[in-house]
PDB file of N, CA and C in Angstrom:
ATOM      1  N   MET A   1     -61.759-239.083  -6.569  1.00 39.00           N
ATOM      2  CA  MET A   1     -60.346-238.810  -6.423  1.00 39.00           C
ATOM      3  C   MET A   1     -59.692-238.936  -7.790  1.00 39.00           C
ATOM      4  N   GLU A   2     -58.905-237.940  -8.173  1.00 40.00           N
ATOM      5  CA  GLU A   2     -58.215-237.946  -9.454  1.00 40.00           C
ATOM      6  C   GLU A   2     -56.885-238.662  -9.304  1.00 40.00           C
ATOM      7  N   GLN A   3     -56.522-239.497 -10.290  1.00 42.00           N
ATOM      8  CA  GLN A   3     -55.271-240.228 -10.238  1.00 42.00           C
ATOM      9  C   GLN A   3     -54.480-239.968 -11.500  1.00 42.00           C
ATOM     10  N   ALA A   4     -53.173-239.804 -11.343  1.00 46.00           N
ATOM     11  CA  ALA A   4     -52.299-239.638 -12.497  1.00 46.00           C
ATOM     12  C   ALA A   4     -50.996-240.361 -12.216  1.00 46.00           C
ATOM     13  N   GLY A   5     -50.730-241.434 -12.941  1.00 44.00           N
ATOM     14  CA  GLY A   5     -49.483-242.164 -12.781  1.00 44.00           C
ATOM     15  C   GLY A   5     -48.507-241.742 -13.856  1.00 44.00           C
ATOM     16  N   HIS A   6     -47.231-241.711 -13.513  1.00 42.00           N
ATOM     17  CA  HIS A   6     -46.222-241.363 -14.507  1.00 42.00           C
ATOM     18  C   HIS A   6     -44.893-241.986 -14.126  1.00 42.00           C
ATOM     19  N   LEU A   7     -44.024-242.130 -15.121  1.00 41.00           N
ATOM     20  CA  LEU A   7     -42.675-242.599 -14.853  1.00 41.00           C
ATOM     21  C   LEU A   7     -41.854-241.415 -14.394  1.00 41.00           C
ATOM     22  N   GLY A   8     -41.071-241.590 -13.361  1.00 43.00           N
ATOM     23  CA  GLY A   8     -40.264-240.486 -12.871  1.00 43.00           C
ATOM     24  C   GLY A   8     -39.074-240.978 -12.085  1.00 43.00           C
ATOM     25  N   GLY A   9     -38.229-240.077 -11.707  1.00 44.00           N
ATOM     26  CA  GLY A   9     -37.075-240.419 -10.899  1.00 44.00           C
ATOM     27  C   GLY A   9     -36.077-241.268 -11.662  1.00 44.00           C
ATOM     28  N   VAL A  10     -35.319-242.061 -10.939  1.00 49.00           N
ATOM     29  CA  VAL A  10     -34.288-242.904 -11.517  1.00 49.00           C
ATOM     30  C   VAL A  10     -34.922-244.205 -11.980  1.00 49.00           C
ATOM     31  N   GLY A  11     -35.632-244.148 -13.100  1.00 52.00           N
ATOM     32  CA  GLY A  11     -36.274-245.332 -13.630  1.00 52.00           C
ATOM     33  C   GLY A  11     -37.406-245.831 -12.766  1.00 52.00           C
ATOM     34  N   GLY A  12     -37.818-245.033 -11.809  1.00 68.00           N
ATOM     35  CA  GLY A  12     -38.850-245.452 -10.873  1.00 68.00           C
ATOM     36  C   GLY A  12     -40.239-245.186 -11.402  1.00 68.00           C
ATOM     37  N   LEU A  13     -41.176-245.782 -10.757  1.00 79.00           N
ATOM     38  CA  LEU A  13     -42.583-245.592 -11.087  1.00 79.00           C
ATOM     39  C   LEU A  13     -43.226-244.858  -9.925  1.00 79.00           C
ATOM     40  N   THR A  14     -43.895-243.744 -10.231  1.00 83.00           N
ATOM     41  CA  THR A  14     -44.561-242.989  -9.174  1.00 83.00           C
ATOM     42  C   THR A  14     -46.047-242.890  -9.472  1.00 83.00           C
ATOM     43  N   LEU A  15     -46.798-242.666  -8.438  1.00 89.00           N
ATOM     44  CA  LEU A  15     -48.233-242.460  -8.555  1.00 89.00           C
ATOM     45  C   LEU A  15     -48.583-241.266  -7.690  1.00 89.00           C
ATOM     46  N   ASP A  16     -49.193-240.251  -8.286  1.00 91.00           N
ATOM     47  CA  ASP A  16     -49.604-239.062  -7.558  1.00 91.00           C
ATOM     48  C   ASP A  16     -51.122-239.047  -7.468  1.00 91.00           C
ATOM     49  N   LEU A  17     -51.631-238.848  -6.265  1.00 91.00           N
ATOM     50  CA  LEU A  17     -53.067-238.813  -6.022  1.00 91.00           C
ATOM     51  C   LEU A  17     -53.437-237.465  -5.431  1.00 91.00           C
ATOM     52  N   ALA A  18     -54.530-236.887  -5.930  1.00 92.00           N
ATOM     53  CA  ALA A  18     -55.027-235.627  -5.386  1.00 92.00           C
ATOM     54  C   ALA A  18     -56.506-235.790  -5.089  1.00 92.00           C
ATOM     55  N   GLY A  19     -56.913-235.383  -3.913  1.00 90.00           N
ATOM     56  CA  GLY A  19     -58.316-235.478  -3.530  1.00 90.00           C
ATOM     57  C   GLY A  19     -58.694-234.327  -2.628  1.00 90.00           C
ATOM     58  N   THR A  20     -59.915-234.349  -2.132  1.00 90.00           N
ATOM     59  CA  THR A  20     -60.393-233.263  -1.286  1.00 90.00           C
ATOM     60  C   THR A  20     -59.649-233.192   0.045  1.00 90.00           C
ATOM     61  N   GLY A  21     -59.094-234.311   0.499  1.00 90.00           N
ATOM     62  CA  GLY A  21     -58.379-234.339   1.777  1.00 90.00           C
ATOM     63  C   GLY A  21     -56.909-233.984   1.664  1.00 90.00           C
ATOM     64  N   GLY A  22     -56.392-233.891   0.441  1.00 90.00           N
ATOM     65  CA  GLY A  22     -54.980-233.562   0.277  1.00 90.00           C
ATOM     66  C   GLY A  22     -54.379-234.295  -0.902  1.00 90.00           C
ATOM     67  N   THR A  23     -53.063-234.372  -0.898  1.00 92.00           N
ATOM     68  CA  THR A  23     -52.336-235.049  -1.964  1.00 92.00           C
ATOM     69  C   THR A  23     -51.382-236.064  -1.366  1.00 92.00           C
ATOM     70  N   VAL A  24     -51.033-237.053  -2.164  1.00 92.00           N
ATOM     71  CA  VAL A  24     -50.027-238.029  -1.754  1.00 92.00           C
ATOM     72  C   VAL A  24     -49.268-238.464  -2.996  1.00 92.00           C
ATOM     73  N   SER A  25     -47.982-238.696  -2.832  1.00 91.00           N
ATOM     74  CA  SER A  25     -47.124-239.154  -3.913  1.00 91.00           C
ATOM     75  C   SER A  25     -46.435-240.434  -3.467  1.00 91.00           C
ATOM     76  N   LEU A  26     -46.589-241.489  -4.257  1.00 87.00           N
ATOM     77  CA  LEU A  26     -45.965-242.771  -3.955  1.00 87.00           C
ATOM     78  C   LEU A  26     -44.850-243.014  -4.952  1.00 87.00           C
ATOM     79  N   ASP A  27     -43.662-243.318  -4.461  1.00 82.00           N
ATOM     80  CA  ASP A  27     -42.544-243.744  -5.292  1.00 82.00           C
ATOM     81  C   ASP A  27     -42.390-245.231  -5.021  1.00 82.00           C
ATOM     82  N   PHE A  28     -42.702-246.061  -6.023  1.00 76.00           N
ATOM     83  CA  PHE A  28     -42.737-247.503  -5.802  1.00 76.00           C
ATOM     84  C   PHE A  28     -41.365-248.097  -5.542  1.00 76.00           C
ATOM     85  N   PHE A  29     -40.307-247.327  -5.806  1.00 76.00           N
ATOM     86  CA  PHE A  29     -38.963-247.786  -5.490  1.00 76.00           C
ATOM     87  C   PHE A  29     -38.405-247.027  -4.294  1.00 76.00           C
ATOM     88  N   GLY A  30     -39.227-246.224  -3.673  1.00 77.00           N
ATOM     89  CA  GLY A  30     -38.827-245.467  -2.493  1.00 77.00           C
ATOM     90  C   GLY A  30     -39.264-246.182  -1.234  1.00 77.00           C
ATOM     91  N   ALA A  31     -39.157-245.484  -0.121  1.00 77.00           N
ATOM     92  CA  ALA A  31     -39.483-246.101   1.161  1.00 77.00           C
ATOM     93  C   ALA A  31     -40.588-245.377   1.901  1.00 77.00           C
ATOM     94  N   ALA A  32     -41.248-244.398   1.225  1.00 83.00           N
ATOM     95  CA  ALA A  32     -42.277-243.648   1.936  1.00 83.00           C
ATOM     96  C   ALA A  32     -43.268-243.032   0.965  1.00 83.00           C
ATOM     97  N   ALA A  33     -44.490-242.860   1.459  1.00 87.00           N
ATOM     98  CA  ALA A  33     -45.498-242.066   0.754  1.00 87.00           C
ATOM     99  C   ALA A  33     -45.464-240.690   1.398  1.00 87.00           C
ATOM    100  N   ARG A  34     -45.475-239.647   0.568  1.00 91.00           N
ATOM    101  CA  ARG A  34     -45.417-238.289   1.086  1.00 91.00           C
ATOM    102  C   ARG A  34     -46.558-237.469   0.509  1.00 91.00           C
ATOM    103  N   GLY A  35     -47.039-236.521   1.285  1.00 93.00           N
ATOM    104  CA  GLY A  35     -48.134-235.706   0.787  1.00 93.00           C
ATOM    105  C   GLY A  35     -48.357-234.475   1.631  1.00 93.00           C
ATOM    106  N   ILE A  36     -49.490-233.828   1.340  1.00 94.00           N
ATOM    107  CA  ILE A  36     -49.896-232.605   2.038  1.00 94.00           C
ATOM    108  C   ILE A  36     -51.348-232.763   2.472  1.00 94.00           C
ATOM    109  N   VAL A  37     -51.643-232.449   3.729  1.00 92.00           N
ATOM    110  CA  VAL A  37     -53.009-232.454   4.233  1.00 92.00           C
ATOM    111  C   VAL A  37     -53.673-231.157   3.773  1.00 92.00           C
ATOM    112  N   ALA A  38     -54.780-231.263   3.043  1.00 91.00           N
ATOM    113  CA  ALA A  38     -55.430-230.082   2.464  1.00 91.00           C
ATOM    114  C   ALA A  38     -55.867-229.080   3.524  1.00 91.00           C
ATOM    115  N   GLU A  39     -56.479-229.538   4.594  1.00 91.00           N
ATOM    116  CA  GLU A  39     -57.043-228.646   5.608  1.00 91.00           C
ATOM    117  C   GLU A  39     -55.985-227.815   6.321  1.00 91.00           C
ATOM    118  N   SER A  40     -54.851-228.442   6.658  1.00 94.00           N
ATOM    119  CA  SER A  40     -53.822-227.743   7.437  1.00 94.00           C
ATOM    120  C   SER A  40     -52.632-227.284   6.600  1.00 94.00           C
ATOM    121  N   GLY A  41     -52.453-227.901   5.426  1.00 92.00           N
ATOM    122  CA  GLY A  41     -51.288-227.592   4.616  1.00 92.00           C
ATOM    123  C   GLY A  41     -50.013-228.241   5.130  1.00 92.00           C
ATOM    124  N   LEU A  42     -50.146-229.082   6.155  1.00 94.00           N
ATOM    125  CA  LEU A  42     -48.977-229.728   6.750  1.00 94.00           C
ATOM    126  C   LEU A  42     -48.545-230.942   5.930  1.00 94.00           C
ATOM    127  N   PRO A  43     -47.233-231.183   5.883  1.00 94.00           N
ATOM    128  CA  PRO A  43     -46.744-232.365   5.165  1.00 94.00           C
ATOM    129  C   PRO A  43     -47.023-233.631   5.977  1.00 94.00           C
ATOM    130  N   ILE A  44     -47.200-234.744   5.268  1.00 92.00           N
ATOM    131  CA  ILE A  44     -47.369-236.043   5.911  1.00 92.00           C
ATOM    132  C   ILE A  44     -46.398-237.025   5.261  1.00 92.00           C
ATOM    133  N   GLU A  45     -46.027-238.045   6.018  1.00 91.00           N
ATOM    134  CA  GLU A  45     -45.163-239.091   5.494  1.00 91.00           C
ATOM    135  C   GLU A  45     -45.532-240.397   6.162  1.00 91.00           C
ATOM    136  N   SER A  46     -45.606-241.445   5.359  1.00 88.00           N
ATOM    137  CA  SER A  46     -45.854-242.782   5.886  1.00 88.00           C
ATOM    138  C   SER A  46     -44.815-243.714   5.280  1.00 88.00           C
ATOM    139  N   ARG A  47     -43.938-244.243   6.129  1.00 84.00           N
ATOM    140  CA  ARG A  47     -42.861-245.112   5.648  1.00 84.00           C
ATOM    141  C   ARG A  47     -43.387-246.527   5.457  1.00 84.00           C
ATOM    142  N   TYR A  48     -42.849-247.211   4.451  1.00 79.00           N
ATOM    143  CA  TYR A  48     -43.239-248.593   4.170  1.00 79.00           C
ATOM    144  C   TYR A  48     -42.061-249.342   3.558  1.00 79.00           C
ATOM    145  N   GLY A  49     -42.125-250.653   3.616  1.00 70.00           N
ATOM    146  CA  GLY A  49     -41.131-251.489   2.952  1.00 70.00           C
ATOM    147  C   GLY A  49     -39.765-251.467   3.614  1.00 70.00           C
ATOM    148  N   ALA A  50     -38.929-252.342   3.092  1.00 70.00           N
ATOM    149  CA  ALA A  50     -37.564-252.466   3.595  1.00 70.00           C
ATOM    150  C   ALA A  50     -36.686-251.370   2.995  1.00 70.00           C
ATOM    151  N   ASP A  51     -35.618-251.047   3.676  1.00 72.00           N
ATOM    152  CA  ASP A  51     -34.634-250.100   3.172  1.00 72.00           C
ATOM    153  C   ASP A  51     -33.695-250.883   2.241  1.00 72.00           C
ATOM    154  N   PRO A  52     -33.787-250.690   0.907  1.00 70.00           N
ATOM    155  CA  PRO A  52     -32.976-251.495  -0.012  1.00 70.00           C
ATOM    156  C   PRO A  52     -31.477-251.273   0.182  1.00 70.00           C
ATOM    157  N   ASP A  53     -31.063-250.083   0.611  1.00 77.00           N
ATOM    158  CA  ASP A  53     -29.648-249.845   0.862  1.00 77.00           C
ATOM    159  C   ASP A  53     -29.152-250.706   2.019  1.00 77.00           C
ATOM    160  N   ALA A  54     -29.951-250.808   3.065  1.00 81.00           N
ATOM    161  CA  ALA A  54     -29.564-251.630   4.216  1.00 81.00           C
ATOM    162  C   ALA A  54     -29.464-253.098   3.828  1.00 81.00           C
ATOM    163  N   VAL A  55     -30.382-253.560   2.980  1.00 81.00           N
ATOM    164  CA  VAL A  55     -30.368-254.954   2.536  1.00 81.00           C
ATOM    165  C   VAL A  55     -29.106-255.224   1.708  1.00 81.00           C
ATOM    166  N   MET A  56     -28.775-254.314   0.773  1.00 83.00           N
ATOM    167  CA  MET A  56     -27.576-254.503  -0.051  1.00 83.00           C
ATOM    168  C   MET A  56     -26.310-254.473   0.799  1.00 83.00           C
ATOM    169  N   LEU A  57     -26.248-253.545   1.754  1.00 88.00           N
ATOM    170  CA  LEU A  57     -25.080-253.457   2.620  1.00 88.00           C
ATOM    171  C   LEU A  57     -24.938-254.719   3.465  1.00 88.00           C
ATOM    172  N   ARG A  58     -26.043-255.211   4.024  1.00 90.00           N
ATOM    173  CA  ARG A  58     -26.010-256.426   4.841  1.00 90.00           C
ATOM    174  C   ARG A  58     -25.540-257.620   4.008  1.00 90.00           C
ATOM    175  N   THR A  59     -26.009-257.749   2.772  1.00 89.00           N
ATOM    176  CA  THR A  59     -25.595-258.840   1.884  1.00 89.00           C
ATOM    177  C   THR A  59     -24.094-258.767   1.617  1.00 89.00           C
ATOM    178  N   PHE A  60     -23.594-257.550   1.355  1.00 90.00           N
ATOM    179  CA  PHE A  60     -22.169-257.359   1.097  1.00 90.00           C
ATOM    180  C   PHE A  60     -21.334-257.732   2.321  1.00 90.00           C
ATOM    181  N   VAL A  61     -21.709-257.214   3.487  1.00 93.00           N
ATOM    182  CA  VAL A  61     -20.958-257.481   4.718  1.00 93.00           C
ATOM    183  C   VAL A  61     -20.973-258.977   5.040  1.00 93.00           C
ATOM    184  N   ASP A  62     -22.120-259.628   4.894  1.00 95.00           N
ATOM    185  CA  ASP A  62     -22.212-261.068   5.161  1.00 95.00           C
ATOM    186  C   ASP A  62     -21.291-261.863   4.238  1.00 95.00           C
ATOM    187  N   ALA A  63     -21.239-261.478   2.954  1.00 93.00           N
ATOM    188  CA  ALA A  63     -20.369-262.177   2.000  1.00 93.00           C
ATOM    189  C   ALA A  63     -18.902-261.996   2.371  1.00 93.00           C
ATOM    190  N   VAL A  64     -18.512-260.780   2.732  1.00 93.00           N
ATOM    191  CA  VAL A  64     -17.123-260.522   3.118  1.00 93.00           C
ATOM    192  C   VAL A  64     -16.764-261.331   4.361  1.00 93.00           C
ATOM    193  N   ARG A  65     -17.636-261.345   5.335  1.00 96.00           N
ATOM    194  CA  ARG A  65     -17.372-262.101   6.570  1.00 96.00           C
ATOM    195  C   ARG A  65     -17.282-263.598   6.313  1.00 96.00           C
ATOM    196  N   ALA A  66     -18.057-264.097   5.333  1.00 96.00           N
ATOM    197  CA  ALA A  66     -18.045-265.520   5.010  1.00 96.00           C
ATOM    198  C   ALA A  66     -16.908-265.878   4.055  1.00 96.00           C
ATOM    199  N   GLY A  67     -16.205-264.858   3.535  1.00 95.00           N
ATOM    200  CA  GLY A  67     -15.092-265.117   2.620  1.00 95.00           C
ATOM    201  C   GLY A  67     -15.531-265.532   1.227  1.00 95.00           C
ATOM    202  N   VAL A  68     -16.736-265.119   0.826  1.00 94.00           N
ATOM    203  CA  VAL A  68     -17.227-265.451  -0.513  1.00 94.00           C
ATOM    204  C   VAL A  68     -17.374-264.172  -1.340  1.00 94.00           C
ATOM    205  N   GLN A  69     -17.410-264.344  -2.658  1.00 90.00           N
ATOM    206  CA  GLN A  69     -17.546-263.206  -3.563  1.00 90.00           C
ATOM    207  C   GLN A  69     -18.935-262.587  -3.415  1.00 90.00           C
ATOM    208  N   PRO A  70     -19.019-261.296  -3.059  1.00 87.00           N
ATOM    209  CA  PRO A  70     -20.328-260.644  -2.985  1.00 87.00           C
ATOM    210  C   PRO A  70     -20.998-260.633  -4.362  1.00 87.00           C
ATOM    211  N   GLN A  71     -22.300-260.730  -4.371  1.00 84.00           N
ATOM    212  CA  GLN A  71     -23.058-260.717  -5.629  1.00 84.00           C
ATOM    213  C   GLN A  71     -24.034-259.561  -5.621  1.00 84.00           C
ATOM    214  N   PRO A  72     -24.264-258.899  -6.733  1.00 83.00           N
ATOM    215  CA  PRO A  72     -23.648-259.188  -8.019  1.00 83.00           C
ATOM    216  C   PRO A  72     -22.199-258.708  -8.035  1.00 83.00           C
ATOM    217  N   ASP A  73     -21.342-259.449  -8.766  1.00 86.00           N
ATOM    218  CA  ASP A  73     -19.939-259.072  -8.852  1.00 86.00           C
ATOM    219  C   ASP A  73     -19.701-258.182 -10.069  1.00 86.00           C
ATOM    220  N   VAL A  74     -18.451-257.819 -10.303  1.00 90.00           N
ATOM    221  CA  VAL A  74     -18.116-256.914 -11.387  1.00 90.00           C
ATOM    222  C   VAL A  74     -18.519-257.478 -12.748  1.00 90.00           C
ATOM    223  N   HIS A  75     -18.444-258.795 -12.918  1.00 92.00           N
ATOM    224  CA  HIS A  75     -18.807-259.407 -14.200  1.00 92.00           C
ATOM    225  C   HIS A  75     -20.296-259.234 -14.485  1.00 92.00           C
ATOM    226  N   VAL A  76     -21.119-259.412 -13.471  1.00 92.00           N
ATOM    227  CA  VAL A  76     -22.561-259.200 -13.629  1.00 92.00           C
ATOM    228  C   VAL A  76     -22.831-257.730 -13.942  1.00 92.00           C
ATOM    229  N   GLY A  77     -22.144-256.837 -13.259  1.00 90.00           N
ATOM    230  CA  GLY A  77     -22.313-255.410 -13.506  1.00 90.00           C
ATOM    231  C   GLY A  77     -21.929-255.020 -14.926  1.00 90.00           C
ATOM    232  N   LEU A  78     -20.807-255.542 -15.421  1.00 94.00           N
ATOM    233  CA  LEU A  78     -20.376-255.239 -16.788  1.00 94.00           C
ATOM    234  C   LEU A  78     -21.342-255.808 -17.818  1.00 94.00           C
ATOM    235  N   ARG A  79     -21.848-256.999 -17.575  1.00 94.00           N
ATOM    236  CA  ARG A  79     -22.821-257.601 -18.506  1.00 94.00           C
ATOM    237  C   ARG A  79     -24.108-256.769 -18.522  1.00 94.00           C
ATOM    238  N   THR A  80     -24.558-256.348 -17.353  1.00 93.00           N
ATOM    239  CA  THR A  80     -25.754-255.510 -17.269  1.00 93.00           C
ATOM    240  C   THR A  80     -25.541-254.195 -18.016  1.00 93.00           C
ATOM    241  N   LEU A  81     -24.374-253.591 -17.848  1.00 94.00           N
ATOM    242  CA  LEU A  81     -24.057-252.351 -18.556  1.00 94.00           C
ATOM    243  C   LEU A  81     -24.073-252.573 -20.069  1.00 94.00           C
ATOM    244  N   SER A  82     -23.524-253.696 -20.538  1.00 95.00           N
ATOM    245  CA  SER A  82     -23.531-254.011 -21.971  1.00 95.00           C
ATOM    246  C   SER A  82     -24.954-254.114 -22.510  1.00 95.00           C
ATOM    247  N   ILE A  83     -25.831-254.731 -21.748  1.00 94.00           N
ATOM    248  CA  ILE A  83     -27.233-254.884 -22.165  1.00 94.00           C
ATOM    249  C   ILE A  83     -27.910-253.519 -22.241  1.00 94.00           C
ATOM    250  N   VAL A  84     -27.688-252.681 -21.225  1.00 93.00           N
ATOM    251  CA  VAL A  84     -28.303-251.349 -21.200  1.00 93.00           C
ATOM    252  C   VAL A  84     -27.800-250.501 -22.363  1.00 93.00           C
ATOM    253  N   LEU A  85     -26.496-250.509 -22.613  1.00 95.00           N
ATOM    254  CA  LEU A  85     -25.938-249.725 -23.712  1.00 95.00           C
ATOM    255  C   LEU A  85     -26.462-250.201 -25.059  1.00 95.00           C
ATOM    256  N   ALA A  86     -26.589-251.517 -25.243  1.00 94.00           N
ATOM    257  CA  ALA A  86     -27.136-252.044 -26.490  1.00 94.00           C
ATOM    258  C   ALA A  86     -28.601-251.641 -26.648  1.00 94.00           C
ATOM    259  N   ALA A  87     -29.355-251.666 -25.563  1.00 94.00           N
ATOM    260  CA  ALA A  87     -30.764-251.267 -25.620  1.00 94.00           C
ATOM    261  C   ALA A  87     -30.890-249.797 -25.988  1.00 94.00           C
ATOM    262  N   GLN A  88     -30.054-248.950 -25.396  1.00 94.00           N
ATOM    263  CA  GLN A  88     -30.090-247.522 -25.722  1.00 94.00           C
ATOM    264  C   GLN A  88     -29.725-247.281 -27.183  1.00 94.00           C
ATOM    265  N   GLU A  89     -28.713-247.975 -27.674  1.00 95.00           N
ATOM    266  CA  GLU A  89     -28.320-247.835 -29.077  1.00 95.00           C
ATOM    267  C   GLU A  89     -29.430-248.319 -29.999  1.00 95.00           C
ATOM    268  N   SER A  90     -30.097-249.399 -29.616  1.00 94.00           N
ATOM    269  CA  SER A  90     -31.194-249.938 -30.418  1.00 94.00           C
ATOM    270  C   SER A  90     -32.339-248.943 -30.518  1.00 94.00           C
ATOM    271  N   VAL A  91     -32.685-248.319 -29.410  1.00 93.00           N
ATOM    272  CA  VAL A  91     -33.756-247.323 -29.406  1.00 93.00           C
ATOM    273  C   VAL A  91     -33.372-246.138 -30.273  1.00 93.00           C
ATOM    274  N   ALA A  92     -32.130-245.675 -30.138  1.00 94.00           N
ATOM    275  CA  ALA A  92     -31.685-244.499 -30.899  1.00 94.00           C
ATOM    276  C   ALA A  92     -31.592-244.779 -32.393  1.00 94.00           C
ATOM    277  N   SER A  93     -31.186-246.004 -32.769  1.00 95.00           N
ATOM    278  CA  SER A  93     -30.976-246.317 -34.185  1.00 95.00           C
ATOM    279  C   SER A  93     -32.196-246.980 -34.842  1.00 95.00           C
ATOM    280  N   GLY A  94     -33.079-247.532 -34.017  1.00 94.00           N
ATOM    281  CA  GLY A  94     -34.242-248.229 -34.571  1.00 94.00           C
ATOM    282  C   GLY A  94     -33.919-249.603 -35.132  1.00 94.00           C
ATOM    283  N   ARG A  95     -32.763-250.132 -34.772  1.00 94.00           N
ATOM    284  CA  ARG A  95     -32.392-251.458 -35.278  1.00 94.00           C
ATOM    285  C   ARG A  95     -31.959-252.360 -34.119  1.00 94.00           C
ATOM    286  N   THR A  96     -31.858-253.652 -34.421  1.00 94.00           N
ATOM    287  CA  THR A  96     -31.407-254.620 -33.437  1.00 94.00           C
ATOM    288  C   THR A  96     -29.904-254.433 -33.229  1.00 94.00           C
ATOM    289  N   VAL A  97     -29.466-254.442 -31.982  1.00 94.00           N
ATOM    290  CA  VAL A  97     -28.055-254.254 -31.662  1.00 94.00           C
ATOM    291  C   VAL A  97     -27.571-255.469 -30.870  1.00 94.00           C
ATOM    292  N   GLU A  98     -26.456-256.021 -31.288  1.00 94.00           N
ATOM    293  CA  GLU A  98     -25.880-257.176 -30.599  1.00 94.00           C
ATOM    294  C   GLU A  98     -25.285-256.747 -29.264  1.00 94.00           C
ATOM    295  N   VAL A  99     -25.486-257.541 -28.246  1.00 93.00           N
ATOM    296  CA  VAL A  99     -24.908-257.282 -26.927  1.00 93.00           C
ATOM    297  C   VAL A  99     -23.512-257.863 -26.927  1.00 93.00           C
ATOM    298  N   HIS A 100     -22.530-257.033 -26.556  1.00 86.00           N
ATOM    299  CA  HIS A 100     -21.118-257.486 -26.522  1.00 86.00           C
ATOM    300  C   HIS A 100     -20.713-257.831 -25.129  1.00 86.00           C
TER     301      HIS A 100
END
């Protein structure tokens, strides 16, 4: 079986497998493996893992109902954005960039 892994999607990691029985593509940040059965040409799907959107929504709703600040809050989001922007600038310029 031939294997080829590559980075793809929204920062996700995927693994594509091709063999005599068909193909399958795994998105490690997704919720399903998808592929094609070689003999019939029919698509296949096998769902796995939790739905991350449902988990985030449940966390948010629980925090609101409990009267507490949902996490991550805007401050965490802004700090994360600052880190990402500094990393992108560092890659583009080839130098160390201070996080603001």
